[in-house]
mmCIF file of C-alpha atoms in Angstrom:
data_model
loop_
_atom_site.group_PDB
_atom_site.id
_atom_site.type_symbol
_atom_site.label_atom_id
_atom_site.label_comp_id
_atom_site.label_asym_id
_atom_site.label_seq_id
_atom_site.Cartn_x
_atom_site.Cartn_y
_atom_site.Cartn_z
ATOM 1 C CA MET A 1 71.086 121.575 103.273
ATOM 2 C CA SER A 2 71.407 117.908 104.117
ATOM 3 C CA LYS A 3 74.300 116.702 106.260
ATOM 4 C CA LEU A 4 75.978 113.316 106.242
ATOM 5 C CA LYS A 5 75.835 111.804 109.739
ATOM 6 C CA ILE A 6 78.982 109.789 110.442
ATOM 7 C CA ALA A 7 79.745 107.866 113.633
ATOM 8 C CA VAL A 8 83.223 107.507 115.117
ATOM 9 C CA GLN A 9 84.394 105.890 118.339
ATOM 10 C CA LYS A 10 84.096 108.396 121.166
ATOM 11 C CA SER A 11 87.567 107.766 122.625
ATOM 12 C CA GLY A 12 90.746 105.760 122.183
ATOM 13 C CA ARG A 13 93.166 105.127 119.336
ATOM 14 C CA LEU A 14 90.448 104.564 116.726
ATOM 15 C CA HIS A 15 88.874 107.904 117.645
ATOM 16 C CA ASP A 16 92.182 109.736 117.295
ATOM 17 C CA ASP A 17 93.015 108.096 113.973
ATOM 18 C CA SER A 18 89.504 108.754 112.641
ATOM 19 C CA MET A 19 89.639 112.454 113.454
ATOM 20 C CA LYS A 20 93.135 112.653 111.969
ATOM 21 C CA ILE A 21 92.038 111.278 108.604
ATOM 22 C CA LEU A 22 89.030 113.619 108.512
ATOM 23 C CA GLN A 23 91.441 116.479 109.124
ATOM 24 C CA ASP A 24 93.739 115.162 106.372
ATOM 25 C CA VAL A 25 90.880 115.220 103.837
ATOM 26 C CA GLY A 26 90.304 118.895 104.631
ATOM 27 C CA ILE A 27 87.324 118.565 106.981
ATOM 28 C CA SER A 28 87.434 120.782 110.053
ATOM 29 C CA VAL A 29 85.313 119.487 112.939
ATOM 30 C CA ASP A 30 84.732 121.774 115.905
ATOM 31 C CA ASN A 31 84.488 119.170 118.672
ATOM 32 C CA GLY A 32 84.804 120.421 122.211
ATOM 33 C CA LYS A 33 85.595 118.217 125.175
ATOM 34 C CA ASP A 34 82.943 115.605 126.056
ATOM 35 C CA GLN A 35 80.709 116.541 123.106
ATOM 36 C CA LEU A 36 78.650 113.665 121.701
ATOM 37 C CA LYS A 37 77.904 115.457 118.424
ATOM 38 C CA ALA A 38 79.749 118.059 116.359
ATOM 39 C CA SER A 39 79.395 119.621 112.915
ATOM 40 C CA ALA A 40 82.085 120.264 110.340
ATOM 41 C CA LYS A 41 82.761 123.896 109.476
ATOM 42 C CA ASN A 42 83.556 123.384 105.807
ATOM 43 C CA PHE A 43 81.789 120.191 104.718
ATOM 44 C CA PRO A 44 78.174 118.943 105.042
ATOM 45 C CA LEU A 45 79.065 116.494 107.809
ATOM 46 C CA GLU A 46 77.925 115.844 111.355
ATOM 47 C CA VAL A 47 80.019 113.582 113.593
ATOM 48 C CA LEU A 48 78.450 111.470 116.347
ATOM 49 C CA TYR A 49 80.807 110.116 119.009
ATOM 50 C CA LEU A 50 79.553 106.675 120.045
ATOM 51 C CA ARG A 51 80.652 103.453 121.732
ATOM 52 C CA ASN A 52 82.252 101.270 119.084
ATOM 53 C CA GLY A 53 80.010 98.312 119.915
ATOM 54 C CA ASP A 54 76.840 100.411 119.496
ATOM 55 C CA ILE A 55 77.698 101.745 116.037
ATOM 56 C CA PRO A 56 76.475 98.729 113.975
ATOM 57 C CA GLN A 57 72.965 99.099 115.421
ATOM 58 C CA TYR A 58 72.951 102.835 114.653
ATOM 59 C CA LEU A 59 73.939 102.006 111.064
ATOM 60 C CA ASN A 60 71.262 99.341 110.694
ATOM 61 C CA ASP A 61 68.604 101.667 112.102
ATOM 62 C CA GLY A 62 69.655 104.574 109.856
ATOM 63 C CA VAL A 63 70.417 106.849 112.807
ATOM 64 C CA VAL A 64 73.790 107.461 111.166
ATOM 65 C CA ASP A 65 74.548 107.282 107.442
ATOM 66 C CA ALA A 66 78.111 106.020 107.729
ATOM 67 C CA ALA A 67 80.784 105.158 110.276
ATOM 68 C CA ILE A 68 84.497 104.771 110.732
ATOM 69 C CA ILE A 69 84.597 101.553 112.693
ATOM 70 C CA GLY A 70 86.794 98.573 113.447
ATOM 71 C CA GLU A 71 86.271 95.795 110.925
ATOM 72 C CA ASN A 72 86.231 93.281 113.797
ATOM 73 C CA VAL A 73 83.149 94.953 115.308
ATOM 74 C CA LEU A 74 81.289 94.806 111.998
ATOM 75 C CA ILE A 75 82.114 91.111 111.626
ATOM 76 C CA GLU A 76 80.763 90.489 115.145
ATOM 77 C CA LYS A 77 77.689 92.745 115.095
ATOM 78 C CA GLY A 78 77.230 94.284 111.670
ATOM 79 C CA ASN A 79 75.453 91.632 109.635
ATOM 80 C CA GLY A 80 74.284 93.204 106.352
ATOM 81 C CA ILE A 81 76.317 96.411 106.694
ATOM 82 C CA SER A 82 78.517 97.183 103.690
ATOM 83 C CA VAL A 83 82.148 98.296 103.853
ATOM 84 C CA ILE A 84 82.968 100.806 101.121
ATOM 85 C CA GLU A 85 86.620 101.531 101.967
ATOM 86 C CA LYS A 86 89.352 99.987 104.090
ATOM 87 C CA LEU A 87 91.270 102.788 105.784
ATOM 88 C CA GLY A 88 94.573 101.148 106.707
ATOM 89 C CA PHE A 89 94.863 102.282 110.328
ATOM 90 C CA SER A 90 94.006 100.936 113.805
ATOM 91 C CA SER A 91 95.132 97.470 112.760
ATOM 92 C CA CYS A 92 94.644 94.586 115.173
ATOM 93 C CA LYS A 93 93.879 90.871 115.349
ATOM 94 C CA VAL A 94 91.188 88.853 117.057
ATOM 95 C CA SER A 95 93.105 85.951 118.546
ATOM 96 C CA VAL A 96 92.951 82.964 120.856
ATOM 97 C CA ALA A 97 95.299 83.233 123.841
ATOM 98 C CA ILE A 98 96.053 80.751 126.602
ATOM 99 C CA PRO A 99 98.304 80.723 129.713
ATOM 100 C CA LYS A 100 101.999 80.568 128.811
ATOM 101 C CA SER A 101 102.427 77.379 130.818
ATOM 102 C CA THR A 102 99.738 75.530 128.848
ATOM 103 C CA GLU A 103 100.915 73.248 126.047
ATOM 104 C CA TYR A 104 99.243 73.872 122.691
ATOM 105 C CA LYS A 105 99.552 71.842 119.497
ATOM 106 C CA SER A 106 96.464 72.644 117.422
ATOM 107 C CA ILE A 107 92.971 74.085 117.484
ATOM 108 C CA LYS A 108 91.728 70.687 118.644
ATOM 109 C CA ASP A 109 93.310 71.418 122.023
ATOM 110 C CA LEU A 110 90.381 73.796 122.658
ATOM 111 C CA GLU A 111 87.895 70.895 122.603
ATOM 112 C CA GLY A 112 85.749 71.030 125.748
ATOM 113 C CA LYS A 113 87.602 74.075 127.113
ATOM 114 C CA ARG A 114 86.106 77.246 128.593
ATOM 115 C CA ILE A 115 86.714 80.334 126.425
ATOM 116 C CA ALA A 116 86.097 83.886 127.669
ATOM 117 C CA THR A 117 85.342 86.473 125.001
ATOM 118 C CA SER A 118 83.353 89.544 124.035
ATOM 119 C CA TYR A 119 83.131 88.228 120.439
ATOM 120 C CA PRO A 120 80.746 85.247 120.758
ATOM 121 C CA ASN A 121 79.499 85.293 117.154
ATOM 122 C CA THR A 122 83.024 85.409 115.728
ATOM 123 C CA VAL A 123 84.238 82.668 118.079
ATOM 124 C CA ASN A 124 81.265 80.375 117.427
ATOM 125 C CA GLN A 125 81.771 80.673 113.683
ATOM 126 C CA PHE A 126 85.482 79.884 114.079
ATOM 127 C CA LEU A 127 84.790 76.874 116.303
ATOM 128 C CA ASN A 128 82.088 75.553 113.967
ATOM 129 C CA GLU A 129 84.382 75.853 110.947
ATOM 130 C CA ASN A 130 87.023 73.836 112.802
ATOM 131 C CA ARG A 131 84.518 71.357 114.303
ATOM 132 C CA VAL A 132 85.523 72.152 117.863
ATOM 133 C CA ASN A 133 83.098 72.173 120.792
ATOM 134 C CA ALA A 134 83.888 74.611 123.593
ATOM 135 C CA ASN A 135 82.016 76.504 126.308
ATOM 136 C CA LEU A 136 81.845 80.276 125.862
ATOM 137 C CA HIS A 137 81.765 82.787 128.710
ATOM 138 C CA ILE A 138 80.718 86.203 127.393
ATOM 139 C CA ILE A 139 82.620 89.007 129.127
ATOM 140 C CA ASN A 140 82.600 92.710 128.341
ATOM 141 C CA GLY A 141 85.988 94.188 129.226
ATOM 142 C CA SER A 142 89.068 92.822 131.021
ATOM 143 C CA VAL A 143 88.847 89.481 129.227
ATOM 144 C CA GLU A 144 92.570 88.832 129.793
ATOM 145 C CA ILE A 145 92.098 88.241 133.525
ATOM 146 C CA ALA A 146 89.677 85.316 133.043
ATOM 147 C CA PRO A 147 92.292 82.492 133.008
ATOM 148 C CA ASN A 148 94.082 83.928 136.055
ATOM 149 C CA ILE A 149 90.938 83.820 138.202
ATOM 150 C CA GLY A 150 89.895 80.359 137.020
ATOM 151 C CA LEU A 151 86.954 81.550 134.912
ATOM 152 C CA ALA A 152 88.301 80.240 131.590
ATOM 153 C CA ASP A 153 91.004 78.097 130.036
ATOM 154 C CA ALA A 154 91.476 80.467 127.084
ATOM 155 C CA ILE A 155 90.347 83.834 125.801
ATOM 156 C CA VAL A 156 89.511 85.354 122.436
ATOM 157 C CA ASP A 157 90.139 89.087 122.283
ATOM 158 C CA ILE A 158 91.700 91.919 120.313
ATOM 159 C CA VAL A 159 95.502 91.829 120.093
ATOM 160 C CA SER A 160 97.478 94.863 118.931
ATOM 161 C CA SER A 161 101.030 94.875 120.281
ATOM 162 C CA GLY A 162 100.614 91.802 122.477
ATOM 163 C CA SER A 163 101.798 93.658 125.582
ATOM 164 C CA THR A 164 98.510 93.118 127.440
ATOM 165 C CA LEU A 165 98.728 89.371 126.878
ATOM 166 C CA PHE A 166 102.318 89.361 128.113
ATOM 167 C CA LYS A 167 101.426 91.265 131.279
ATOM 168 C CA ASN A 168 98.694 88.742 132.053
ATOM 169 C CA GLY A 169 100.844 85.669 131.448
ATOM 170 C CA LEU A 170 99.145 84.709 128.183
ATOM 171 C CA LYS A 171 100.376 83.676 124.746
ATOM 172 C CA GLU A 172 98.687 83.989 121.363
ATOM 173 C CA VAL A 173 98.043 80.623 119.686
ATOM 174 C CA GLU A 174 95.464 81.243 116.937
ATOM 175 C CA VAL A 175 94.425 84.240 114.822
ATOM 176 C CA LEU A 176 90.721 84.267 113.965
ATOM 177 C CA LEU A 177 90.838 87.401 111.825
ATOM 178 C CA LYS A 178 92.830 90.529 111.048
ATOM 179 C CA SER A 179 91.104 93.870 111.337
ATOM 180 C CA GLN A 180 91.566 97.536 110.474
ATOM 181 C CA ALA A 181 89.413 100.655 110.459
ATOM 182 C CA VAL A 182 86.872 100.759 107.648
ATOM 183 C CA LEU A 183 84.310 103.170 106.259
ATOM 184 C CA ALA A 184 80.897 101.492 106.530
ATOM 185 C CA VAL A 185 77.558 102.678 105.158
ATOM 186 C CA SER A 186 74.005 102.349 106.448
ATOM 187 C CA PRO A 187 71.595 100.351 104.253
ATOM 188 C CA LEU A 188 69.079 103.178 104.813
ATOM 189 C CA ILE A 189 71.203 106.092 103.530
ATOM 190 C CA ASN A 190 69.267 108.438 101.232
ATOM 191 C CA THR A 191 70.373 109.566 97.764
ATOM 192 C CA GLU A 192 71.453 113.066 98.799
ATOM 193 C CA ASN A 193 73.648 111.817 101.623
ATOM 194 C CA GLN A 194 75.017 109.031 99.416
ATOM 195 C CA ASP A 195 76.329 111.758 97.091
ATOM 196 C CA ILE A 196 78.054 113.460 100.051
ATOM 197 C CA LEU A 197 79.498 110.094 101.124
ATOM 198 C CA ASN A 198 80.850 109.525 97.601
ATOM 199 C CA THR A 199 82.681 112.853 97.824
ATOM 200 C CA LEU A 200 84.116 111.893 101.215
ATOM 201 C CA LYS A 201 85.170 108.494 99.848
ATOM 202 C CA PHE A 202 86.971 110.166 96.908
ATOM 203 C CA ARG A 203 88.919 112.393 99.305
ATOM 204 C CA LEU A 204 89.780 109.453 101.566
ATOM 205 C CA GLN A 205 91.057 107.407 98.633
ATOM 206 C CA SER A 206 93.309 110.290 97.564
ATOM 207 C CA VAL A 207 94.806 110.561 101.051
ATOM 208 C CA LEU A 208 95.221 106.783 101.388
ATOM 209 C CA ARG A 209 97.039 106.568 98.043
ATOM 210 C CA GLY A 210 99.330 109.357 99.225
ATOM 211 C CA ARG A 211 100.061 107.529 102.491
ATOM 212 C CA GLN A 212 101.073 104.434 100.549
ATOM 213 C CA SER A 213 103.406 106.279 98.181
ATOM 214 C CA LYS A 214 106.626 108.310 98.065
ATOM 215 C CA TYR A 215 107.664 110.941 95.543
ATOM 216 C CA VAL A 216 111.174 110.330 94.199
ATOM 217 C CA LEU A 217 113.487 112.758 92.384
ATOM 218 C CA LEU A 218 116.901 111.684 91.143
ATOM 219 C CA ASN A 219 119.647 112.418 88.655
ATOM 220 C CA ALA A 220 120.974 109.784 86.273
ATOM 221 C CA PRO A 221 123.218 109.474 83.189
ATOM 222 C CA ASN A 222 121.203 109.328 79.981
ATOM 223 C CA GLU A 223 122.507 105.875 79.044
ATOM 224 C CA LYS A 224 120.869 104.519 82.238
ATOM 225 C CA LEU A 225 117.479 106.160 81.709
ATOM 226 C CA ASP A 226 115.728 103.133 80.208
ATOM 227 C CA ALA A 227 116.795 100.795 83.015
ATOM 228 C CA ILE A 228 115.899 103.308 85.724
ATOM 229 C CA SER A 229 112.575 104.211 84.080
ATOM 230 C CA ASN A 230 111.554 100.557 84.204
ATOM 231 C CA MET A 231 112.027 100.624 87.984
ATOM 232 C CA LEU A 232 109.954 103.810 88.370
ATOM 233 C CA PRO A 233 106.697 103.520 86.454
ATOM 234 C CA GLY A 234 104.971 106.138 88.608
ATOM 235 C CA MET A 235 101.270 106.637 87.910
ATOM 236 C CA ASN A 236 101.849 106.329 84.145
ATOM 237 C CA SER A 237 105.522 106.885 83.431
ATOM 238 C CA PRO A 238 108.348 108.910 85.020
ATOM 239 C CA THR A 239 108.834 112.591 84.223
ATOM 240 C CA ILE A 240 112.274 113.083 82.610
ATOM 241 C CA LEU A 241 113.898 116.510 82.363
ATOM 242 C CA PRO A 242 117.335 117.352 80.914
ATOM 243 C CA LEU A 243 119.950 118.748 83.303
ATOM 244 C CA ALA A 244 122.428 121.514 82.541
ATOM 245 C CA LYS A 245 125.114 118.857 82.999
ATOM 246 C CA GLU A 246 125.788 117.276 79.613
ATOM 247 C CA GLY A 247 124.511 113.691 79.277
ATOM 248 C CA TRP A 248 122.447 113.742 82.468
ATOM 249 C CA SER A 249 118.726 113.969 83.230
ATOM 250 C CA SER A 250 116.444 114.337 86.225
ATOM 251 C CA LEU A 251 113.694 111.759 86.823
ATOM 252 C CA HIS A 252 110.578 112.360 88.910
ATOM 253 C CA SER A 253 108.288 109.485 89.857
ATOM 254 C CA VAL A 254 106.192 107.772 92.533
ATOM 255 C CA ILE A 255 106.957 104.493 94.305
ATOM 256 C CA ASN A 256 105.066 102.353 96.778
ATOM 257 C CA LYS A 257 106.401 102.965 100.282
ATOM 258 C CA ASN A 258 106.535 99.210 100.952
ATOM 259 C CA ASP A 259 109.029 98.825 98.085
ATOM 260 C CA PHE A 260 111.015 101.902 99.074
ATOM 261 C CA TRP A 261 114.387 100.509 100.207
ATOM 262 C CA LYS A 262 114.455 97.748 97.603
ATOM 263 C CA VAL A 263 113.884 100.295 94.821
ATOM 264 C CA ILE A 264 116.419 102.755 96.255
ATOM 265 C CA ASP A 265 119.110 100.053 96.354
ATOM 266 C CA GLU A 266 118.405 99.120 92.725
ATOM 267 C CA LEU A 267 118.461 102.767 91.631
ATOM 268 C CA LYS A 268 121.889 103.311 93.192
ATOM 269 C CA GLN A 269 123.223 100.158 91.542
ATOM 270 C CA ASN A 270 122.081 101.525 88.185
ATOM 271 C CA GLY A 271 123.826 104.879 88.495
ATOM 272 C CA ALA A 272 121.197 107.102 90.113
ATOM 273 C CA GLU A 273 122.569 110.009 92.173
ATOM 274 C CA GLY A 274 121.158 112.799 94.306
ATOM 275 C CA ILE A 275 118.077 110.788 95.219
ATOM 276 C CA LEU A 276 115.471 112.900 97.013
ATOM 277 C CA VAL A 277 112.410 111.260 98.593
ATOM 278 C CA CYS A 278 109.333 113.255 99.677
ATOM 279 C CA PRO A 279 106.056 112.309 101.374
ATOM 280 C CA ILE A 280 102.818 112.718 99.415
ATOM 281 C CA GLU A 281 99.792 114.272 101.093
ATOM 282 C CA ASN A 282 97.252 113.379 98.405
ATOM 283 C CA MET A 283 97.287 111.452 95.143
ATOM 284 C CA VAL A 284 94.286 112.289 92.947
ATOM 285 C CA LEU A 285 93.647 110.002 89.978
#
């Protein structure tokens, strides 16, 4: 039986988040310490643990069928590789940072400056779009130290919390792009493995919808049902059940987690009581 070969980063936050979402979609991977390859027990899947920067080449060559990879790496190195699902975790930015003491007014201030980065393609495209000429120094790792040792006037690197910039006396002045983990597919994937990937994608979408939603149960007087129902459309419409208490009903629905507190405040203002909110593991449409 054919197995889908999927690459994930071999260590770090993206690795942990990738393995977590595979676990959440019901795939059990028996990966011992320092293994570079492991098979799933209950799904036709083989996981290869690779350096993030090497994954685009493995996809292009067809060594792996798919990958969970940072979108920023694909933009830098993955020309022609398709993204089939954005996964909503391991978010970061690729940004320009300069010493805190340096004055900065606009992108034009980078004209003629030395920029250290491990994202030369991304930076060159950004500079060309803004008609800025600068000198790039390509560095792999520890880019933040470059201004402190006189190697560069600015850097372009990944920014998550910003704590690394702060520790190195730098400030963020431009955002080139925003990135998150994505599911990418090899252009050389065969039909059988594409079918397996489609099944994996369906499971991932169900989990991602669940992560973005909350299940809400509440009690409300019947005269308020129409107003409250309009706030809680759910997937189609709310479920309404009569209560033993005369003139009252129970409503069950789904809301987007980003709208949670706004909706809860409106529900209370319209007479809702006993509001119970639950997480959703999966939402299958």
